[in-house]
Structure formats: C-alpha cells, structure tokens
Short mmCIF file of N, CA and C in Angstrom, two decimals:
data_model
loop_
_atom_site.label_atom_id
_atom_site.label_comp_id
_atom_site.label_asym_id
_atom_site.label_seq_id
_atom_site.Cartn_x
_atom_site.Cartn_y
_atom_site.Cartn_z
N MET K 1 91.77 96.08 49.99
CA MET K 1 92.91 95.52 50.51
C MET K 1 92.49 94.68 51.75
N GLN K 2 93.15 93.58 51.80
CA GLN K 2 92.71 92.73 52.86
C GLN K 2 93.99 92.63 53.74
N LEU K 3 93.73 92.60 55.08
CA LEU K 3 94.81 92.38 56.02
C LEU K 3 95.04 91.24 56.42
N SER K 4 96.40 90.74 56.80
CA SER K 4 96.55 89.40 57.04
C SER K 4 96.21 89.09 58.45
N ARG K 5 95.78 87.78 58.65
CA ARG K 5 95.24 87.52 59.98
C ARG K 5 96.33 87.78 60.96
N ARG K 6 97.54 87.59 60.94
CA ARG K 6 98.66 87.72 61.90
C ARG K 6 98.51 89.26 62.25
N PHE K 7 98.50 90.20 61.19
CA PHE K 7 98.40 91.60 61.62
C PHE K 7 97.18 91.97 62.44
N VAL K 8 95.98 91.55 62.09
CA VAL K 8 94.82 91.49 62.92
C VAL K 8 95.02 91.05 64.36
N ARG K 9 95.49 89.83 64.47
CA ARG K 9 95.73 89.32 65.83
C ARG K 9 96.63 90.19 66.54
N ALA K 10 97.85 90.62 66.00
CA ALA K 10 98.82 91.50 66.71
C ALA K 10 98.05 92.71 67.06
N THR K 11 97.34 93.40 66.15
CA THR K 11 96.68 94.63 66.33
C THR K 11 95.69 94.54 67.59
N LEU K 12 94.98 93.30 67.73
CA LEU K 12 93.90 92.91 68.84
C LEU K 12 94.64 92.85 70.18
N ALA K 13 95.78 92.14 70.12
CA ALA K 13 96.61 91.91 71.25
C ALA K 13 97.11 93.06 71.89
N LEU K 14 97.62 94.03 71.16
CA LEU K 14 98.14 95.13 71.52
C LEU K 14 97.13 96.10 72.14
N THR K 15 95.82 96.22 71.48
CA THR K 15 94.77 96.91 71.76
C THR K 15 94.23 96.41 73.24
N SER K 16 94.25 95.18 73.42
CA SER K 16 93.67 94.47 74.74
C SER K 16 94.63 94.93 75.77
N VAL K 17 96.02 94.73 75.52
CA VAL K 17 96.94 95.09 76.57
C VAL K 17 96.74 96.57 76.84
N ALA K 18 96.52 97.32 76.00
CA ALA K 18 96.68 98.89 76.19
C ALA K 18 95.22 99.23 76.97
N LEU K 19 93.98 98.44 76.65
CA LEU K 19 92.93 98.67 77.56
C LEU K 19 93.10 98.17 78.98
N MET K 20 93.72 97.07 79.22
CA MET K 20 93.99 96.46 80.40
C MET K 20 94.86 97.42 81.33
N ALA K 21 95.89 98.11 80.69
CA ALA K 21 96.76 99.21 81.46
C ALA K 21 95.83 100.33 81.68
N ALA K 22 94.87 100.69 80.92
CA ALA K 22 94.20 101.94 81.10
C ALA K 22 93.07 101.52 82.31
N CYS K 23 92.77 100.37 82.41
CA CYS K 23 91.79 99.96 83.68
C CYS K 23 92.62 99.73 84.78
N THR K 24 93.74 99.49 84.82
CA THR K 24 94.58 99.08 85.87
C THR K 24 94.52 100.43 87.00
N PRO K 25 94.16 100.24 88.21
CA PRO K 25 94.32 101.45 89.11
C PRO K 25 95.60 101.92 89.16
N ARG K 26 95.87 102.98 89.47
CA ARG K 26 97.24 103.69 89.61
C ARG K 26 97.64 103.82 91.04
N GLU K 27 98.90 104.06 91.15
CA GLU K 27 99.42 104.36 92.49
C GLU K 27 99.24 105.71 92.71
N GLU K 28 99.23 106.10 93.93
CA GLU K 28 99.23 107.63 94.28
C GLU K 28 100.08 107.62 95.34
N ARG K 29 100.65 108.96 95.44
CA ARG K 29 101.61 109.26 96.71
C ARG K 29 101.00 110.43 97.57
N TYR K 30 101.31 110.44 98.64
CA TYR K 30 100.67 111.33 99.78
C TYR K 30 101.68 111.69 100.84
N GLU K 31 101.57 112.92 101.28
CA GLU K 31 102.30 113.29 102.29
C GLU K 31 101.36 113.74 103.54
N SER K 32 101.82 113.30 104.89
CA SER K 32 101.01 113.68 106.03
C SER K 32 102.06 113.84 107.11
N VAL K 33 101.49 113.77 108.28
CA VAL K 33 102.31 113.83 109.44
C VAL K 33 102.00 112.84 110.36
N CYS K 34 102.92 112.20 111.19
CA CYS K 34 102.81 111.13 112.21
C CYS K 34 103.45 111.50 113.55
N GLN K 35 102.91 111.01 114.68
CA GLN K 35 103.64 111.00 115.98
C GLN K 35 104.25 109.60 116.16
N ILE K 36 105.55 109.63 116.57
CA ILE K 36 106.00 108.48 116.74
C ILE K 36 105.62 108.20 118.26
N THR K 37 104.90 106.97 118.43
CA THR K 37 104.47 106.68 119.63
C THR K 37 105.40 105.21 120.23
N ARG K 38 106.17 104.66 119.38
CA ARG K 38 106.91 103.47 120.08
C ARG K 38 108.24 103.43 119.09
N GLN K 39 109.21 103.22 119.59
CA GLN K 39 110.50 102.79 118.65
C GLN K 39 111.30 101.78 119.57
N ASP K 40 111.32 100.77 118.77
CA ASP K 40 112.20 99.49 119.28
C ASP K 40 113.27 99.03 118.39
N VAL K 41 114.39 98.97 118.78
CA VAL K 41 115.55 98.36 117.92
C VAL K 41 115.48 96.87 118.13
N VAL K 42 115.17 96.33 117.07
CA VAL K 42 114.96 94.75 116.93
C VAL K 42 116.21 94.12 117.01
N GLU K 43 117.07 94.51 116.26
CA GLU K 43 118.43 93.85 116.26
C GLU K 43 119.66 94.85 115.99
N THR K 44 120.76 94.55 116.57
CA THR K 44 122.00 95.52 116.46
C THR K 44 123.15 94.58 115.94
N ASP K 45 124.11 95.58 115.51
CA ASP K 45 125.53 94.83 115.01
C ASP K 45 126.30 94.56 115.99
N PRO K 46 127.60 93.86 115.82
CA PRO K 46 128.44 93.83 117.10
C PRO K 46 128.85 95.02 117.70
N GLN K 47 128.75 96.20 117.00
CA GLN K 47 129.22 97.44 117.69
C GLN K 47 127.95 98.10 118.40
N GLY K 48 126.91 97.52 118.25
CA GLY K 48 125.56 98.12 119.02
C GLY K 48 124.98 99.02 118.17
N LYS K 49 125.13 99.00 116.82
CA LYS K 49 124.33 100.06 116.02
C LYS K 49 123.10 99.37 115.56
N PRO K 50 121.90 100.19 115.41
CA PRO K 50 120.70 99.40 115.07
C PRO K 50 120.84 98.78 113.60
N GLU K 51 120.27 97.51 113.43
CA GLU K 51 120.42 96.93 112.17
C GLU K 51 118.69 96.80 111.81
N LEU K 52 117.92 96.74 112.64
CA LEU K 52 116.52 96.37 112.42
C LEU K 52 115.75 97.18 113.51
N VAL K 53 114.65 98.05 112.94
CA VAL K 53 114.03 98.79 113.99
C VAL K 53 112.50 98.86 113.57
N ASP K 54 111.73 98.77 114.74
CA ASP K 54 110.14 98.97 114.57
C ASP K 54 109.85 100.23 115.13
N LEU K 55 108.98 100.92 114.42
CA LEU K 55 108.24 102.17 114.74
C LEU K 55 106.77 101.95 114.76
N GLU K 56 106.06 102.62 115.97
CA GLU K 56 104.65 102.77 115.77
C GLU K 56 104.38 104.26 115.64
N LEU K 57 103.53 104.68 114.72
CA LEU K 57 103.24 105.74 114.39
C LEU K 57 101.74 106.05 114.58
N GLU K 58 101.41 107.21 114.95
CA GLU K 58 100.01 107.63 115.07
C GLU K 58 99.63 108.62 114.05
N TRP K 59 98.74 108.42 113.24
CA TRP K 59 98.24 109.36 112.18
C TRP K 59 97.38 110.62 112.96
N ASP K 60 98.42 111.56 112.98
CA ASP K 60 97.85 112.86 113.91
C ASP K 60 96.74 113.44 113.04
N PRO K 61 96.67 113.62 111.81
CA PRO K 61 95.44 114.38 111.20
C PRO K 61 94.24 113.67 110.96
N CYS K 62 94.28 112.29 111.07
CA CYS K 62 93.32 111.25 110.73
C CYS K 62 92.37 111.06 111.81
N PRO K 63 90.99 111.14 111.66
CA PRO K 63 90.02 110.88 112.66
C PRO K 63 90.01 109.43 113.29
N GLY K 64 89.72 109.29 114.49
CA GLY K 64 89.74 107.85 114.90
C GLY K 64 91.12 107.57 115.47
N ASP K 65 91.34 106.22 115.76
CA ASP K 65 92.61 105.73 116.18
C ASP K 65 93.28 105.04 114.90
N GLN K 66 94.32 105.67 114.35
CA GLN K 66 94.92 105.17 113.32
C GLN K 66 96.30 104.98 113.61
N PHE K 67 96.81 103.94 113.49
CA PHE K 67 98.22 103.58 113.92
C PHE K 67 98.98 102.88 112.61
N GLN K 68 100.17 103.17 112.47
CA GLN K 68 100.99 102.30 111.49
C GLN K 68 102.17 101.95 112.17
N VAL K 69 102.52 100.44 112.12
CA VAL K 69 103.75 100.00 112.68
C VAL K 69 104.57 99.62 111.20
N VAL K 70 105.99 100.19 111.33
CA VAL K 70 106.63 99.94 110.19
C VAL K 70 108.02 99.34 110.63
N ARG K 71 108.68 98.33 109.92
CA ARG K 71 109.94 97.98 110.20
C ARG K 71 110.89 98.41 109.12
N GLY K 72 112.14 98.60 109.61
CA GLY K 72 113.06 99.18 108.47
C GLY K 72 114.40 98.54 108.69
N GLY K 73 115.34 98.27 107.77
CA GLY K 73 116.48 97.78 107.87
C GLY K 73 117.59 98.78 108.24
N ARG K 74 118.95 98.28 108.06
CA ARG K 74 120.14 99.01 108.60
C ARG K 74 120.04 100.44 108.38
N GLU K 75 119.93 100.90 107.19
CA GLU K 75 120.15 102.42 106.71
C GLU K 75 119.17 103.08 107.41
N PHE K 76 117.89 102.56 107.26
CA PHE K 76 116.61 103.24 107.91
C PHE K 76 116.96 103.35 109.50
N ALA K 77 117.23 102.25 110.08
CA ALA K 77 117.26 102.14 111.58
C ALA K 77 118.27 103.29 112.13
N GLN K 78 119.41 103.29 111.30
CA GLN K 78 120.47 104.24 112.02
C GLN K 78 120.00 105.62 111.49
N CYS K 79 119.24 105.88 110.44
CA CYS K 79 118.73 107.26 110.32
C CYS K 79 117.76 107.67 111.19
N ILE K 80 116.89 106.80 111.66
CA ILE K 80 115.54 107.11 112.36
C ILE K 80 115.92 107.24 113.82
N MET K 81 117.15 106.89 114.23
CA MET K 81 117.40 107.00 115.52
C MET K 81 117.40 108.68 116.16
N LYS K 82 117.70 109.58 115.18
CA LYS K 82 117.68 111.00 115.54
C LYS K 82 116.24 111.54 115.94
N TYR K 83 115.26 110.63 115.65
CA TYR K 83 113.86 111.09 116.08
C TYR K 83 113.62 110.10 117.35
N HIS K 84 112.73 110.66 118.17
CA HIS K 84 112.16 110.07 119.40
C HIS K 84 110.78 109.82 119.69
N VAL K 85 110.43 109.03 120.65
CA VAL K 85 108.92 108.85 120.89
C VAL K 85 108.42 110.16 121.29
N GLY K 86 107.34 110.72 120.70
CA GLY K 86 106.65 111.85 121.13
C GLY K 86 106.77 112.82 119.92
N ASP K 87 107.92 112.62 119.01
CA ASP K 87 108.24 113.66 118.03
C ASP K 87 107.16 113.33 116.84
N TYR K 88 106.83 114.64 116.11
CA TYR K 88 105.99 114.63 114.97
C TYR K 88 106.94 114.49 113.76
N VAL K 89 106.57 113.68 112.81
CA VAL K 89 107.51 113.51 111.59
C VAL K 89 106.72 113.52 110.35
N PRO K 90 107.09 114.21 109.29
CA PRO K 90 106.46 114.22 107.91
C PRO K 90 106.77 112.71 107.62
N VAL K 91 105.68 112.28 106.89
CA VAL K 91 105.78 110.96 106.31
C VAL K 91 105.23 110.99 104.83
N HIS K 92 105.80 110.03 104.00
CA HIS K 92 105.31 109.87 102.55
C HIS K 92 104.73 108.61 102.27
N VAL K 93 103.60 108.56 101.84
CA VAL K 93 102.74 107.25 101.64
C VAL K 93 102.59 106.86 100.32
N LEU K 94 102.70 105.54 99.95
CA LEU K 94 102.38 104.96 98.76
C LEU K 94 101.08 104.29 98.76
N HIS K 95 100.21 104.64 98.14
CA HIS K 95 98.64 103.90 97.99
C HIS K 95 98.69 103.24 96.70
N GLU K 96 98.48 101.93 96.70
CA GLU K 96 98.57 101.28 95.46
C GLU K 96 97.56 100.07 95.33
N TRP K 97 97.24 99.50 94.33
CA TRP K 97 96.20 98.66 93.99
C TRP K 97 97.03 97.21 94.38
N ASP K 98 96.41 96.50 95.15
CA ASP K 98 96.97 95.01 95.26
C ASP K 98 96.23 94.09 94.43
N ALA K 99 97.19 93.05 94.07
CA ALA K 99 96.73 92.00 93.05
C ALA K 99 95.65 91.41 93.59
N ARG K 100 95.33 91.44 95.02
CA ARG K 100 94.23 90.50 95.61
C ARG K 100 93.04 91.25 95.52
N GLY K 101 92.99 92.49 95.05
CA GLY K 101 91.59 93.12 94.79
C GLY K 101 91.33 94.29 95.70
N TYR K 102 92.31 94.88 96.36
CA TYR K 102 91.85 96.18 97.09
C TYR K 102 93.14 96.80 97.25
N TYR K 103 92.98 98.18 97.63
CA TYR K 103 94.19 99.11 97.77
C TYR K 103 94.66 98.81 99.24
N LYS K 104 96.16 99.17 99.07
CA LYS K 104 96.92 99.10 100.33
C LYS K 104 97.95 100.37 100.41
N TRP K 105 98.48 100.49 101.46
CA TRP K 105 99.22 101.61 101.65
C TRP K 105 100.57 101.30 102.54
N ASP K 106 101.62 101.99 102.15
CA ASP K 106 102.78 101.71 102.90
C ASP K 106 103.61 102.99 103.02
N LEU K 107 104.61 103.17 103.96
CA LEU K 107 105.40 104.52 104.07
C LEU K 107 106.72 104.20 103.40
N PHE K 108 107.14 105.28 102.38
CA PHE K 108 108.33 104.96 101.95
C PHE K 108 109.45 105.94 102.34
N GLN K 109 109.15 106.93 103.23
CA GLN K 109 109.90 107.80 103.90
C GLN K 109 109.34 108.37 105.16
N ILE K 110 110.07 108.34 106.24
CA ILE K 110 109.62 108.99 107.62
C ILE K 110 110.66 110.04 107.95
N GLY K 111 110.06 111.29 108.16
CA GLY K 111 111.05 112.36 108.39
C GLY K 111 111.98 112.49 107.22
N ASP K 112 113.44 112.48 107.25
CA ASP K 112 114.13 112.55 106.06
C ASP K 112 114.72 111.23 105.94
N CYS K 113 114.36 110.18 106.43
CA CYS K 113 114.80 108.77 106.49
C CYS K 113 114.07 108.01 105.31
N PRO K 114 114.66 107.74 104.03
CA PRO K 114 114.02 106.75 103.16
C PRO K 114 113.93 105.36 103.75
N ARG K 115 112.67 104.81 103.38
CA ARG K 115 112.46 103.42 103.89
C ARG K 115 112.08 102.66 102.74
N PRO K 116 112.83 101.74 102.09
CA PRO K 116 112.59 100.78 101.00
C PRO K 116 111.33 100.07 101.53
N ILE K 117 110.38 99.85 100.74
CA ILE K 117 109.22 99.03 101.06
C ILE K 117 109.60 97.51 100.43
N GLU K 118 109.42 96.60 101.36
CA GLU K 118 109.64 95.29 101.03
C GLU K 118 108.28 94.69 101.13
N ARG K 119 107.76 94.41 99.94
CA ARG K 119 106.45 93.77 99.84
C ARG K 119 106.22 92.40 100.46
N THR K 120 107.22 91.73 100.64
CA THR K 120 107.02 90.25 100.92
C THR K 120 107.67 90.04 102.45
N SER K 121 108.17 91.08 103.11
CA SER K 121 108.58 90.89 104.41
C SER K 121 107.70 91.19 105.49
N GLU K 122 107.62 90.52 106.53
CA GLU K 122 106.79 90.80 107.75
C GLU K 122 107.32 91.89 108.55
N GLY K 123 106.38 92.46 109.52
CA GLY K 123 106.80 93.30 110.46
C GLY K 123 106.04 94.63 110.29
N SER K 124 105.41 95.08 109.22
CA SER K 124 104.84 96.29 108.93
C SER K 124 103.29 96.06 108.77
N TYR K 125 102.56 96.81 109.40
CA TYR K 125 101.08 96.73 109.35
C TYR K 125 100.35 97.93 109.91
N GLU K 126 99.17 98.04 109.63
CA GLU K 126 98.40 99.20 110.21
C GLU K 126 97.25 98.79 111.03
N LYS K 127 96.98 99.63 111.99
CA LYS K 127 95.77 99.38 113.07
C LYS K 127 94.74 100.47 112.68
N SER K 128 93.62 100.31 112.28
CA SER K 128 92.71 101.37 112.20
C SER K 128 91.44 101.06 112.69
N GLN K 129 90.89 102.02 113.70
CA GLN K 129 89.45 101.73 114.10
C GLN K 129 88.96 103.16 114.47
N GLU K 130 87.67 103.12 114.50
CA GLU K 130 86.87 104.33 115.27
C GLU K 130 86.12 103.50 115.94
N CYS K 131 86.05 104.14 117.40
CA CYS K 131 85.40 103.63 118.53
C CYS K 131 84.15 104.54 119.06
N THR K 132 83.03 104.27 119.47
CA THR K 132 82.10 105.04 120.07
C THR K 132 81.41 104.45 121.27
N GLU K 133 81.23 105.39 122.14
CA GLU K 133 80.68 105.06 123.55
C GLU K 133 79.30 104.34 123.23
N ARG K 134 79.31 103.35 124.03
CA ARG K 134 77.69 102.75 124.26
C ARG K 134 77.13 103.16 125.44
N LYS K 135 75.92 103.58 125.49
CA LYS K 135 75.22 103.86 126.76
C LYS K 135 73.96 103.03 127.04
N ALA K 136 73.71 102.95 128.38
CA ALA K 136 72.35 102.32 128.66
C ALA K 136 71.78 103.18 129.86
N TYR K 137 70.52 103.63 129.55
CA TYR K 137 69.91 104.62 130.47
C TYR K 137 70.79 105.71 130.79
N GLY K 138 71.44 106.15 129.90
CA GLY K 138 72.25 107.35 130.07
C GLY K 138 73.46 107.28 130.64
N ARG K 139 73.87 106.06 130.98
CA ARG K 139 75.10 105.86 131.63
C ARG K 139 76.07 104.95 130.62
N PRO K 140 77.50 105.15 130.63
CA PRO K 140 78.35 104.59 129.75
C PRO K 140 78.58 103.12 130.26
N VAL K 141 78.33 102.22 129.34
CA VAL K 141 78.50 100.69 129.52
C VAL K 141 79.48 100.07 128.73
N GLY K 142 80.23 100.79 127.96
CA GLY K 142 81.27 100.15 127.02
C GLY K 142 81.41 101.02 125.67
N PHE K 143 81.97 100.10 124.92
CA PHE K 143 82.01 101.01 123.53
C PHE K 143 82.13 99.85 122.40
N SER K 144 81.87 100.53 121.12
CA SER K 144 81.83 99.33 119.97
C SER K 144 82.66 100.20 118.99
N CYS K 145 83.60 99.23 118.33
CA CYS K 145 84.67 99.74 117.52
C CYS K 145 84.28 99.22 116.01
N SER K 146 84.74 100.01 114.96
CA SER K 146 84.50 99.69 113.62
C SER K 146 85.90 99.72 113.03
N ARG K 147 86.48 98.77 112.37
CA ARG K 147 87.72 98.56 111.69
C ARG K 147 87.66 98.93 110.52
N LYS K 148 86.55 99.15 109.55
CA LYS K 148 86.42 99.73 108.20
C LYS K 148 86.60 101.13 108.28
N PRO K 149 87.36 101.53 107.17
CA PRO K 149 87.57 103.13 106.81
C PRO K 149 86.38 103.78 106.82
N PHE K 150 85.99 104.50 107.60
CA PHE K 150 84.66 105.26 107.46
C PHE K 150 84.85 106.58 106.55
N ARG K 151 83.77 107.16 106.09
CA ARG K 151 83.81 108.19 105.18
C ARG K 151 84.59 109.31 105.56
N GLN K 152 84.44 109.88 106.76
CA GLN K 152 85.33 111.18 107.24
C GLN K 152 86.76 110.67 107.43
N LEU K 153 87.06 109.39 107.50
CA LEU K 153 88.48 109.14 107.76
C LEU K 153 89.14 109.23 106.08
N VAL K 154 88.45 108.54 105.36
CA VAL K 154 88.93 108.55 103.91
C VAL K 154 89.02 110.03 103.34
N LYS K 155 88.06 110.78 103.60
CA LYS K 155 87.92 112.26 103.20
C LYS K 155 89.27 112.96 103.80
N VAL K 156 89.58 112.73 104.80
CA VAL K 156 90.78 113.43 105.49
C VAL K 156 92.10 112.84 105.17
N CYS K 157 92.06 111.44 105.09
CA CYS K 157 93.17 110.66 104.87
C CYS K 157 92.92 109.62 103.67
N PRO K 158 92.96 110.17 102.46
CA PRO K 158 92.55 109.35 101.17
C PRO K 158 93.19 108.09 101.00
N TRP K 159 94.38 107.95 101.40
CA TRP K 159 95.19 106.70 101.38
C TRP K 159 94.80 105.61 102.08
N MET K 160 93.96 105.81 103.04
CA MET K 160 93.25 104.60 103.75
C MET K 160 92.22 103.90 103.16
N ALA K 161 91.77 104.49 101.81
CA ALA K 161 90.73 103.93 101.39
C ALA K 161 91.16 102.52 100.88
N ARG K 162 90.26 101.51 100.96
CA ARG K 162 90.50 100.20 100.40
C ARG K 162 90.05 99.87 99.08
N ASP K 163 88.88 100.59 98.81
CA ASP K 163 88.31 100.28 97.25
C ASP K 163 88.07 101.49 96.56
#
C-alpha cells in the first residue's frame, strides 16, 4: 500500500509542530513574599482615586539585593491602597520563556490584588544584584556588585533564573 504524498507531508508537518511544542520551554508559577518599599500613585481620576500606581518590592527570602518595580492600572491601584510601605505581602510569579532567548518573570498578583501582566507596557522591571565588600590591607575600600543571578539566588528563588 502506497501512501499519498499529501498524506506524508501532512503527517511530517504535524510531527514537526508536535516536536517544536514539546521542545518549547514551559511557563511556571511560583509563590513568594515581598516587602513593599515604595508606593507611588502616578495618576488619579477627577475624584482623586488612584488610576495608575508604581510599587517597589523587595524579595524578602531571596539572598542579595533583589527588587521588583511593578506598575498597575485602575483596579490594581485601588485594591493595593490597603497595603502600606513596610508591609509584607504574598506575591504570585509567572516565570516564562521570552522569544528573545531567555526566561523572564513578572508578578500577576500582589496580596489579594490581581495584576494583569501587560507585556508591552513600560514601568515594570526588576533590579537584582549581589554585592561583596572589597578590602585592601584588611581595610574596607569599597564593594563590587554582580547583576547576574548567582547559584544560591536561583536555588532559593528559581523564578529569577534567566536560562
């Protein structure tokens, strides 16, 4: 029995798509806790209610200096006002593969406030570094910092892995 060329091509195409889907890195979700270190209302409506808010969060369990700045729209801004600078809040993290060839992460919920992730909007970013003191002749002379996620950081906070 001879198979038609069209059937063979269709089978190969479907197999290729299935293999590519199997090789595509998956997204992962994590839970952690952060401390709110800054909260700025960027825009308000005519009644003075927040329309746009920026939060700076410090990743409490993660070693080094790990900060996340997030921007959120009206619903998020009005919800997050119940939290204050210094509060520790649970966070939900989406860790996913970026088409540019590395992993990235973003927060989709802070406290009990959902935060839709807008992939093309500006205003949200992370600051990550580990600093060590430098000494000369036993005396501190400064420090040096690395912005790459180091092994201990990724072990404790796996969503910060880039590859």
